[in-house]
Backbone as ProteinMPNN parsed JSONL, in Angstrom:
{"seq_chain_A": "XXXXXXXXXXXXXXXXXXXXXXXXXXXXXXXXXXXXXXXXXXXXXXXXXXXXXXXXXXXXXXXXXXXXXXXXXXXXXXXXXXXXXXXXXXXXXXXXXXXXXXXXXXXXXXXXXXXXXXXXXXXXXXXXXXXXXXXXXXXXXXXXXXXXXXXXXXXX", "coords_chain_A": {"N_chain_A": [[0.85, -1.162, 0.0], [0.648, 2.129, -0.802], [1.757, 4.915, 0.319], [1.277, 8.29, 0.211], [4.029, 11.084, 0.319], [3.114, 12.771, 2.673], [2.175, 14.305, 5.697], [-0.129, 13.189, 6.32], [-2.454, 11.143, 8.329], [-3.248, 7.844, 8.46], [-4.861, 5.386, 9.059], [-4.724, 2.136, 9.872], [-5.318, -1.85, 9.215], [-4.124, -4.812, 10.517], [-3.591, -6.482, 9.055], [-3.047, -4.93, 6.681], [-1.15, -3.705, 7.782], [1.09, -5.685, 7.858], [1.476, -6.065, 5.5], [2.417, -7.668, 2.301], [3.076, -5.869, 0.571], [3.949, -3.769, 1.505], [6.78, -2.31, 3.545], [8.808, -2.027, 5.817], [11.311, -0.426, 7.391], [14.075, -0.513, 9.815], [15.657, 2.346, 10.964], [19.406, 2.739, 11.212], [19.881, 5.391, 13.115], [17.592, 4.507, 15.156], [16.994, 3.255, 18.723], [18.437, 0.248, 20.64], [16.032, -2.862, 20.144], [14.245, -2.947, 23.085], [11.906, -3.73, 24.735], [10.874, -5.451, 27.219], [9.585, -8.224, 28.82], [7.448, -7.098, 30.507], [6.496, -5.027, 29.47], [5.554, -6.018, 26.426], [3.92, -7.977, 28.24], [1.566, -6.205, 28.711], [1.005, -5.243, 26.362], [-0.369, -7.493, 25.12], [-2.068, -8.213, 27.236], [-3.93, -5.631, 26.838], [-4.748, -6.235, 24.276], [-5.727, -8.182, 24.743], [-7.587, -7.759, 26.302], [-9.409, -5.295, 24.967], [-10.482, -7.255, 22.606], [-12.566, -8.222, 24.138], [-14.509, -6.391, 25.067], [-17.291, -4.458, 24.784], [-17.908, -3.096, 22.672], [-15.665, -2.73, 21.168], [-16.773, -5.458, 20.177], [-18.752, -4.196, 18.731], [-17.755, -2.349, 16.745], [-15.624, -3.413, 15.562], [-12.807, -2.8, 16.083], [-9.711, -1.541, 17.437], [-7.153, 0.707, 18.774], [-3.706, 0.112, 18.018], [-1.871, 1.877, 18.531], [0.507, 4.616, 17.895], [2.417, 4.442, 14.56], [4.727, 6.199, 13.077], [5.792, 7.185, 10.272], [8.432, 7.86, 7.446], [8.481, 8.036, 4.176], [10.641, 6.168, 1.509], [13.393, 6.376, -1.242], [12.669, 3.657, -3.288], [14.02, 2.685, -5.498], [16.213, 0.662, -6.693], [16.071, -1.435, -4.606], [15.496, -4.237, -3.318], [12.981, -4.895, -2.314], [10.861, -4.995, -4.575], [8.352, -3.106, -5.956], [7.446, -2.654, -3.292], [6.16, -0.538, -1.013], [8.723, 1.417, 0.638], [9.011, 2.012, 4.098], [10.583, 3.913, 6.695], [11.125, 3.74, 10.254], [9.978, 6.199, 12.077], [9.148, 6.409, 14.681], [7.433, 4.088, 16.767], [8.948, 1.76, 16.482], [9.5, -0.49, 18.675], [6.885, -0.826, 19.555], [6.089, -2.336, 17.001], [8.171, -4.115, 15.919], [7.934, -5.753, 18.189], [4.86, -6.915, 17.844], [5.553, -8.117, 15.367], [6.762, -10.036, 15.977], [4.979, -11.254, 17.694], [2.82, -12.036, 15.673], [4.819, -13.798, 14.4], [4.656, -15.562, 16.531], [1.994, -16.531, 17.143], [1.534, -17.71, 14.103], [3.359, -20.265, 14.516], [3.768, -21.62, 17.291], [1.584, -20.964, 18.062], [-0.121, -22.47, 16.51], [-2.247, -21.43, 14.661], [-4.976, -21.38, 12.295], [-3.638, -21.927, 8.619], [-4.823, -20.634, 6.977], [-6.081, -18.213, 8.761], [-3.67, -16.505, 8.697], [-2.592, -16.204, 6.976], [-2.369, -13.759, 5.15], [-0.59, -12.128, 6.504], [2.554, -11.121, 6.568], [6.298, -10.792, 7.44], [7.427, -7.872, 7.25], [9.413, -6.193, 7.837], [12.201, -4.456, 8.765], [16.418, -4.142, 9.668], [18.591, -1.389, 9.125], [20.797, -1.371, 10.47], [21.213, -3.765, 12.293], [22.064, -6.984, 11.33], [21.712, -9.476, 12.175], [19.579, -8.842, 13.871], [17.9, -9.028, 11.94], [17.725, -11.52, 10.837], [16.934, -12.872, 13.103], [14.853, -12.621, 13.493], [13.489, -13.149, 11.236], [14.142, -15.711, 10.839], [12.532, -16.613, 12.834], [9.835, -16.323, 11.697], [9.759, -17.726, 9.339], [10.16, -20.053, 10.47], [12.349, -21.256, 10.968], [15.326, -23.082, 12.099], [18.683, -21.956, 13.934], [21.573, -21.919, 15.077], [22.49, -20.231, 16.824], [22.811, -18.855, 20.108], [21.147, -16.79, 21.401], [19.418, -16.358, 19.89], [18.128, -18.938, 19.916], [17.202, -18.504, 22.687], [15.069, -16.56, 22.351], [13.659, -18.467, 21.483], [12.132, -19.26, 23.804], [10.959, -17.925, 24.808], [8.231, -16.606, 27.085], [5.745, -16.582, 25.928]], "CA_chain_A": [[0.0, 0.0, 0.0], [1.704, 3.243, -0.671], [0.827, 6.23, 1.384], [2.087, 9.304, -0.267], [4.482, 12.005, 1.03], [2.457, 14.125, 3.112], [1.556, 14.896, 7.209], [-1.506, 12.456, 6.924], [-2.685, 10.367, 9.453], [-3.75, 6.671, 7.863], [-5.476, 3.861, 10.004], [-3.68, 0.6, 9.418], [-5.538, -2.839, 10.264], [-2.836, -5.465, 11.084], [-3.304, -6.948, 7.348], [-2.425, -3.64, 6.002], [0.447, -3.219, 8.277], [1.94, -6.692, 7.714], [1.181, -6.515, 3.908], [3.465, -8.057, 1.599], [2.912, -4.772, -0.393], [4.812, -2.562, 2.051], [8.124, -2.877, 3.924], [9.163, -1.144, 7.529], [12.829, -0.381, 7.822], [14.154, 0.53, 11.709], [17.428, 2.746, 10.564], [20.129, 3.13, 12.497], [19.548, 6.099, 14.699], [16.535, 3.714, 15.778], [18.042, 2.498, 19.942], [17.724, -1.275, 20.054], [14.766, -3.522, 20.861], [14.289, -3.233, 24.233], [11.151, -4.356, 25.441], [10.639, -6.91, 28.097], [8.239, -9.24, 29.341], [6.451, -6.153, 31.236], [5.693, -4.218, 28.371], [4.972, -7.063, 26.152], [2.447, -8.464, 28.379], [0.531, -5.201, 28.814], [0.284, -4.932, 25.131], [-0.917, -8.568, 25.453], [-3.078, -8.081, 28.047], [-4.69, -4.791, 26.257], [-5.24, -6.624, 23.197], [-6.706, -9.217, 24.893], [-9.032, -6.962, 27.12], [-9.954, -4.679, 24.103], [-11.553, -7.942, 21.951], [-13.55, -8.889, 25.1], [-14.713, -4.947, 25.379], [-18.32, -4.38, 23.813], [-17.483, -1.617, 22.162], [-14.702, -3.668, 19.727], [-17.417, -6.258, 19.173], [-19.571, -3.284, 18.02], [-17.138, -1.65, 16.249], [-14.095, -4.591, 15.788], [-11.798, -1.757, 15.974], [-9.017, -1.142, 18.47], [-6.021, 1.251, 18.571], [-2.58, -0.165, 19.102], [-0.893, 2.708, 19.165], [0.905, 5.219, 16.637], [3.686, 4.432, 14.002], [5.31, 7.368, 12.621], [6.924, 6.397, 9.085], [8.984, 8.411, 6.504], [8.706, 7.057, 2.843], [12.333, 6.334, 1.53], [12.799, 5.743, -2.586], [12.533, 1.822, -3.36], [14.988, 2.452, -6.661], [17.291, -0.261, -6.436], [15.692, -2.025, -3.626], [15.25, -5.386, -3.114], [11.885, -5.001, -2.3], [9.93, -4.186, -5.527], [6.895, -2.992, -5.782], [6.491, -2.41, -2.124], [6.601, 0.65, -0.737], [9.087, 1.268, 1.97], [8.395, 2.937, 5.41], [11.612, 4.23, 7.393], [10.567, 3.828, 10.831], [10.574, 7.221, 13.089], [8.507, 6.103, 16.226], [6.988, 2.796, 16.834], [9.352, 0.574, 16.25], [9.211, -1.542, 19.875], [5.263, -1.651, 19.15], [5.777, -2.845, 15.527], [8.584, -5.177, 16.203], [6.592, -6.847, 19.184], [3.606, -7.113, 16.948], [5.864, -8.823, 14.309], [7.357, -11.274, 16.905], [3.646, -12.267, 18.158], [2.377, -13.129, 14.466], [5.049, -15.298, 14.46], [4.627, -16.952, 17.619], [0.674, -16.971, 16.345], [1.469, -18.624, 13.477], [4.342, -21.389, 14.864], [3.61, -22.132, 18.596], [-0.348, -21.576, 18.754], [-1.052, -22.868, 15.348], [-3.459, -20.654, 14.014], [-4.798, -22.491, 10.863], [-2.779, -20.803, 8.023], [-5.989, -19.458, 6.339], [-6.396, -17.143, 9.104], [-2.564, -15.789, 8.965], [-1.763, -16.173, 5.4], [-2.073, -12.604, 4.794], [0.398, -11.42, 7.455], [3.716, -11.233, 5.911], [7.181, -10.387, 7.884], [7.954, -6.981, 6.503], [10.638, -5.605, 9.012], [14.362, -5.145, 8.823], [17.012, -3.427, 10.096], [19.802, -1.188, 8.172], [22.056, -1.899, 11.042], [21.779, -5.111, 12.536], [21.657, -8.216, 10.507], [21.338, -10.328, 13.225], [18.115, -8.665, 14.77], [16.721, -9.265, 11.116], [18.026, -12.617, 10.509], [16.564, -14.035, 13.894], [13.223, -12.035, 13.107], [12.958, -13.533, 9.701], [14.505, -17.024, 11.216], [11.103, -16.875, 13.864], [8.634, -15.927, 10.595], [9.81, -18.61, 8.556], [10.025, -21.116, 11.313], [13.913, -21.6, 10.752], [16.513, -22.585, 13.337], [19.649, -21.512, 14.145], [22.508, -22.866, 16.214], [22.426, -18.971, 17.834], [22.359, -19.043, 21.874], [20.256, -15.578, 21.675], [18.364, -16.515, 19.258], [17.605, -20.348, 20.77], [16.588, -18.121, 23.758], [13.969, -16.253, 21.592], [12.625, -19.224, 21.006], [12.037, -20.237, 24.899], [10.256, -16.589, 25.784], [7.203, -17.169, 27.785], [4.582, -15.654, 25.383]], "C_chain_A": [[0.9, 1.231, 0.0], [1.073, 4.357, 0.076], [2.018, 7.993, 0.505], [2.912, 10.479, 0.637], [3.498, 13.273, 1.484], [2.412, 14.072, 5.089], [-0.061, 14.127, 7.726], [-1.474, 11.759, 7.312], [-3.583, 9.131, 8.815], [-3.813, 5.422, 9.009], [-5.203, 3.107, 9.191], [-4.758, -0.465, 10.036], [-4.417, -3.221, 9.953], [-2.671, -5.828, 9.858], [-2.237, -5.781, 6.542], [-0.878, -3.588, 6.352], [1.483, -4.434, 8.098], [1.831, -7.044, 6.201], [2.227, -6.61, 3.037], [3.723, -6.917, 0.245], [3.708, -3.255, 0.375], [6.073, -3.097, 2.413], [8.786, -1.747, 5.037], [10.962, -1.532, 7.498], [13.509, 0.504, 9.073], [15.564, 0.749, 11.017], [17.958, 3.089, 11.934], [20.339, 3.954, 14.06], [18.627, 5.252, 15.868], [17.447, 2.914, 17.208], [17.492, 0.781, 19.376], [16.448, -1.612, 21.03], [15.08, -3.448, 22.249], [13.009, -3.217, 25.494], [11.153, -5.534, 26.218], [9.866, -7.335, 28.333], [7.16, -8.24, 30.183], [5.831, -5.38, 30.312], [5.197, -5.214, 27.199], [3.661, -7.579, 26.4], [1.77, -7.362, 28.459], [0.161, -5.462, 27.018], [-0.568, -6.109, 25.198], [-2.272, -8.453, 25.763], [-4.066, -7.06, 27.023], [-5.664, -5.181, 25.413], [-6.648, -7.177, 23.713], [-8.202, -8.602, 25.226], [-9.985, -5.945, 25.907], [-10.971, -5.945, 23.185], [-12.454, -8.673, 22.774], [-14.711, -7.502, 25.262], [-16.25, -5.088, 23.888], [-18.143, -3.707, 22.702], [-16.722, -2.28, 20.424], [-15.445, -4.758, 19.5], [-18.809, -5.458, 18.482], [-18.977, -3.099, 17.158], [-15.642, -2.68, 15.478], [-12.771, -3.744, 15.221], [-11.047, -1.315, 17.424], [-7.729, -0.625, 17.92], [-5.033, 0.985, 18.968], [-1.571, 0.529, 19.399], [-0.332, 3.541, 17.719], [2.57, 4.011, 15.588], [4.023, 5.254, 13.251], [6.119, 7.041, 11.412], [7.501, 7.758, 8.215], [9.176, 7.745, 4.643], [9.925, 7.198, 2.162], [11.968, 5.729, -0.096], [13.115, 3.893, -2.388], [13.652, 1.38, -4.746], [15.899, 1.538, -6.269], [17.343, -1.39, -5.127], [15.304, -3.162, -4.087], [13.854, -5.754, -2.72], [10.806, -4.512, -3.264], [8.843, -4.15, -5.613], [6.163, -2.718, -4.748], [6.836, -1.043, -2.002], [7.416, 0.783, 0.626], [9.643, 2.286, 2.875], [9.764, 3.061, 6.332], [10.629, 4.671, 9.075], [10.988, 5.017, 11.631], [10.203, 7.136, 14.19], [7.68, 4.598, 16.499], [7.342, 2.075, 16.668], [9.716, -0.542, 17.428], [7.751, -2.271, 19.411], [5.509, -2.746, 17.943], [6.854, -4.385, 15.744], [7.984, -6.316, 17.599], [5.308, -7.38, 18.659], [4.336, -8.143, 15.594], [6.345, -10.484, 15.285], [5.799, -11.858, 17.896], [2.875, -13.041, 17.485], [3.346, -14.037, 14.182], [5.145, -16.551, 15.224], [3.114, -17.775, 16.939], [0.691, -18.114, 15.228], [2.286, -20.097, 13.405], [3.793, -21.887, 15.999], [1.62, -21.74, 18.807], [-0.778, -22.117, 17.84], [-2.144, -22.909, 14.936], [-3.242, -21.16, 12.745], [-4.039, -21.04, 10.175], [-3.419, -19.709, 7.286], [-5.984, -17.913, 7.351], [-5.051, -16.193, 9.149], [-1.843, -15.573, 7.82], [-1.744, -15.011, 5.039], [-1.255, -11.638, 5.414], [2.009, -11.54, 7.1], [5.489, -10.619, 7.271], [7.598, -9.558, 7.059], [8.829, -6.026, 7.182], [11.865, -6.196, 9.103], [15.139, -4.008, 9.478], [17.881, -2.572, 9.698], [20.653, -1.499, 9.452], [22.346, -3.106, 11.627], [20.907, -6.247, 12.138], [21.234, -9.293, 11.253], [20.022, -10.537, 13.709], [17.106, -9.132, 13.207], [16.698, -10.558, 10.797], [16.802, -13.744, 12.095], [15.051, -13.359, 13.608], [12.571, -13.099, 11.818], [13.174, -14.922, 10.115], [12.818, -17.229, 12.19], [9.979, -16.968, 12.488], [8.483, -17.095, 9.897], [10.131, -20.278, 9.167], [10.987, -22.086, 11.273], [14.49, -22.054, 12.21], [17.808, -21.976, 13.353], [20.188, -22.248, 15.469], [22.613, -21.418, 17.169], [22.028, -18.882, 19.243], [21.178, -17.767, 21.86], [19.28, -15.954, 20.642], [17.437, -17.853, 19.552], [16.763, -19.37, 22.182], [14.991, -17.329, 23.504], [12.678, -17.321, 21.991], [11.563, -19.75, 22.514], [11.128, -18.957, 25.425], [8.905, -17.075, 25.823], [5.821, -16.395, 27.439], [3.319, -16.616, 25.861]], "O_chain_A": [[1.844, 1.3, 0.788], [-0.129, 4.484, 0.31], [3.201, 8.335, 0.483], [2.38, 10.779, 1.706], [3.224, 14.322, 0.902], [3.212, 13.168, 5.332], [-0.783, 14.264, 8.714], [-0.477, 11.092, 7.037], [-4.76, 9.446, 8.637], [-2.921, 4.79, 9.574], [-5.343, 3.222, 7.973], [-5.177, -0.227, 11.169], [-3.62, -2.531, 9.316], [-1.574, -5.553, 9.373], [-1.113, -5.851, 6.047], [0.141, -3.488, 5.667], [2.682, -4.172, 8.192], [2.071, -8.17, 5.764], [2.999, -5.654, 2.963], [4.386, -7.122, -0.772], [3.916, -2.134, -0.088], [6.541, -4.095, 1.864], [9.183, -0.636, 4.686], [11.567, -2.601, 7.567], [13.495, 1.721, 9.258], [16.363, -0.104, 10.63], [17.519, 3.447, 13.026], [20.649, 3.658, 15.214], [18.821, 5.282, 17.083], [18.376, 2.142, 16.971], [16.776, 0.306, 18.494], [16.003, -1.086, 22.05], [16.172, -3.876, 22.625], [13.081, -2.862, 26.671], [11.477, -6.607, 25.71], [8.904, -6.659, 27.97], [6.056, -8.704, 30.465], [4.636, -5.099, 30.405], [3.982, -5.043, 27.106], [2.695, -7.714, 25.65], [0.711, -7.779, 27.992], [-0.94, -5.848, 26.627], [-1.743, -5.781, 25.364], [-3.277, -8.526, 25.057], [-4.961, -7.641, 26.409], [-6.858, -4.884, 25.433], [-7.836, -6.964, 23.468], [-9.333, -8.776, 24.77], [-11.209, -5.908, 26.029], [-12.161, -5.66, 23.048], [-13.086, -9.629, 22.326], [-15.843, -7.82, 25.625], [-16.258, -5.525, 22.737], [-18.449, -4.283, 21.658], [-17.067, -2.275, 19.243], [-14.998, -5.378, 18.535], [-19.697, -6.036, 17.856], [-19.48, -3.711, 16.216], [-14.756, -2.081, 14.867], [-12.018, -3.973, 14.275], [-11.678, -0.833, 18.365], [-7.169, -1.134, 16.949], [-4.817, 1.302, 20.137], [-0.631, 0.247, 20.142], [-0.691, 3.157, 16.606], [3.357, 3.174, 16.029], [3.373, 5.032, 12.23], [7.236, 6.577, 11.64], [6.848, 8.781, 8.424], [10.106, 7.051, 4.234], [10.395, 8.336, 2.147], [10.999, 5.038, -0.41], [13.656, 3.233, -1.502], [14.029, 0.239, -5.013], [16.437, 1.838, -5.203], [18.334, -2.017, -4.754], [14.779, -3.231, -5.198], [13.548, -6.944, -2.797], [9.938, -3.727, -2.88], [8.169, -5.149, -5.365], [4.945, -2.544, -4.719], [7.643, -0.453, -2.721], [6.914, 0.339, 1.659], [10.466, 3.161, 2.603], [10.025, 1.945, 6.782], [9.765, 5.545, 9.158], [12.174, 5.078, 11.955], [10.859, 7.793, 14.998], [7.38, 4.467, 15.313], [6.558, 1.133, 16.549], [10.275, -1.552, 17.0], [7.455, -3.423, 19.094], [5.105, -3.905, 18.04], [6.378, -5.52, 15.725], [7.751, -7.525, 17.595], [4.801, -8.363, 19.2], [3.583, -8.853, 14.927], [6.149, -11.674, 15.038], [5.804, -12.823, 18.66], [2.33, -14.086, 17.839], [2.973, -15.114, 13.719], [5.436, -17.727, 15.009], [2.986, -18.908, 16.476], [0.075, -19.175, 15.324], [2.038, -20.942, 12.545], [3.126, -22.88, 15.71], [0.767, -22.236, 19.544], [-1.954, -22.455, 17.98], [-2.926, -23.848, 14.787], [-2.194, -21.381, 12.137], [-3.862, -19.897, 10.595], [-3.062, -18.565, 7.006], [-5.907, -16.785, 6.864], [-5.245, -15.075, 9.627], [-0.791, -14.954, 7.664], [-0.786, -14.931, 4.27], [-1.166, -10.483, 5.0], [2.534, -12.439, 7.757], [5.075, -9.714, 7.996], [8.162, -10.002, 6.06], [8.73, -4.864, 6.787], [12.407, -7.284, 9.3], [14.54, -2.987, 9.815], [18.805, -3.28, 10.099], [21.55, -2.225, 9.023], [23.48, -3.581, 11.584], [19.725, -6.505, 12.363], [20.322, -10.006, 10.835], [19.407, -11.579, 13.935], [15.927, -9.48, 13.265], [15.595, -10.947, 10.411], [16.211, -14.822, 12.019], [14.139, -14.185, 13.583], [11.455, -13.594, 11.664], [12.229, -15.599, 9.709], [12.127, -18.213, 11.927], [9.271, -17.975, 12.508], [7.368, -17.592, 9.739], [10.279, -21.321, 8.529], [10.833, -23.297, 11.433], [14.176, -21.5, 13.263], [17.899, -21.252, 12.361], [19.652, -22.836, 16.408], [22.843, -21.628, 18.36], [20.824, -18.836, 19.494], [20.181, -18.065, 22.517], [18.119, -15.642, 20.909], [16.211, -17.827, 19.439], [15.65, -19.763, 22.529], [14.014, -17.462, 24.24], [11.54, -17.224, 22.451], [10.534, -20.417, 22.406], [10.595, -19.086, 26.527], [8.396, -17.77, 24.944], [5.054, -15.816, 28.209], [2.16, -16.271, 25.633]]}, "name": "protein", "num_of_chains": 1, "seq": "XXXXXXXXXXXXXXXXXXXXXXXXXXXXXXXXXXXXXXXXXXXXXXXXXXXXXXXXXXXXXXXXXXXXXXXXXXXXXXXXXXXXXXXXXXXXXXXXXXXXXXXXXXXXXXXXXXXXXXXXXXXXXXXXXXXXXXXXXXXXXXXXXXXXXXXXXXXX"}
């Protein structure tokens, strides 16, 4: 989905935002991941409490929060055809949200119909690692990696 250069404010569902038609890049200035199991489960929890909430089965709409993007050109990119989003704020939310569709779709085994449209579209320009074990969780890879074996053991 492309969103053009401008100051506007575009509601994302999760399809949208994991669509194999865009592409989220956390650049360097970006600090590193550093959420823990406390902020995690709140989002968790939220979620959870928001699709129990009348309101979101009126409406099946809940806000998870902002992401602030910059559109960067795609010339010579490896990703063609998508459009891709330089992240300026949200990138804990967004990477926690990418690391729950893939627990979703590996460890709770959600049939694939309901997840087949959720794509891993998040990388890093500086560390290959954080994208390699991201993309290693998505695609339901291993690795001989002690930090990344530990990934695998978090108590979602």
């Amino acid at each position: 989905m492309y969103m053009p250069l401008s100051n506007d404010l575009a509601l994302l569902t999760i399809e949208q935002l994991f669509s194999a038609n865009s592409h989220y890049v956390i650049p360097i200035y970006q600090r590193n991941y550093a959420w823990g199991a406390q902020e995690i489960e709140q989002l968790i929890r939220d979620i959870a409490d928001a699709a129990e909430a009348p309101e979101y089965r009126k409406e099946g709409k809940y806000f998870l929060g902002s992401l602030v993007v910059y559109v960067r050109d795609n010339t010579g990119s490896a990703h063609h055809g998508a459009a891709i989003y330089e992240t300026i704020d949200g990138q804990q939310r967004h990477t926690t949200l990418s690391i729950l569709v893939a627990y979703l779709k590996k460890v709770a085994h959600y049939s694939a119909r309901d997840l087949t449209s959720l794509h891993l579209n998040l990388d890093f320009d500086s560390r290959p690692k954080s994208a390699r074990t991201l993309h290693n969780l998505f695609q339901q890879s291993h690795s001989n990696d002690p930090e990344e074996s530990s990934m695998r053991r978090l108590p979602l």
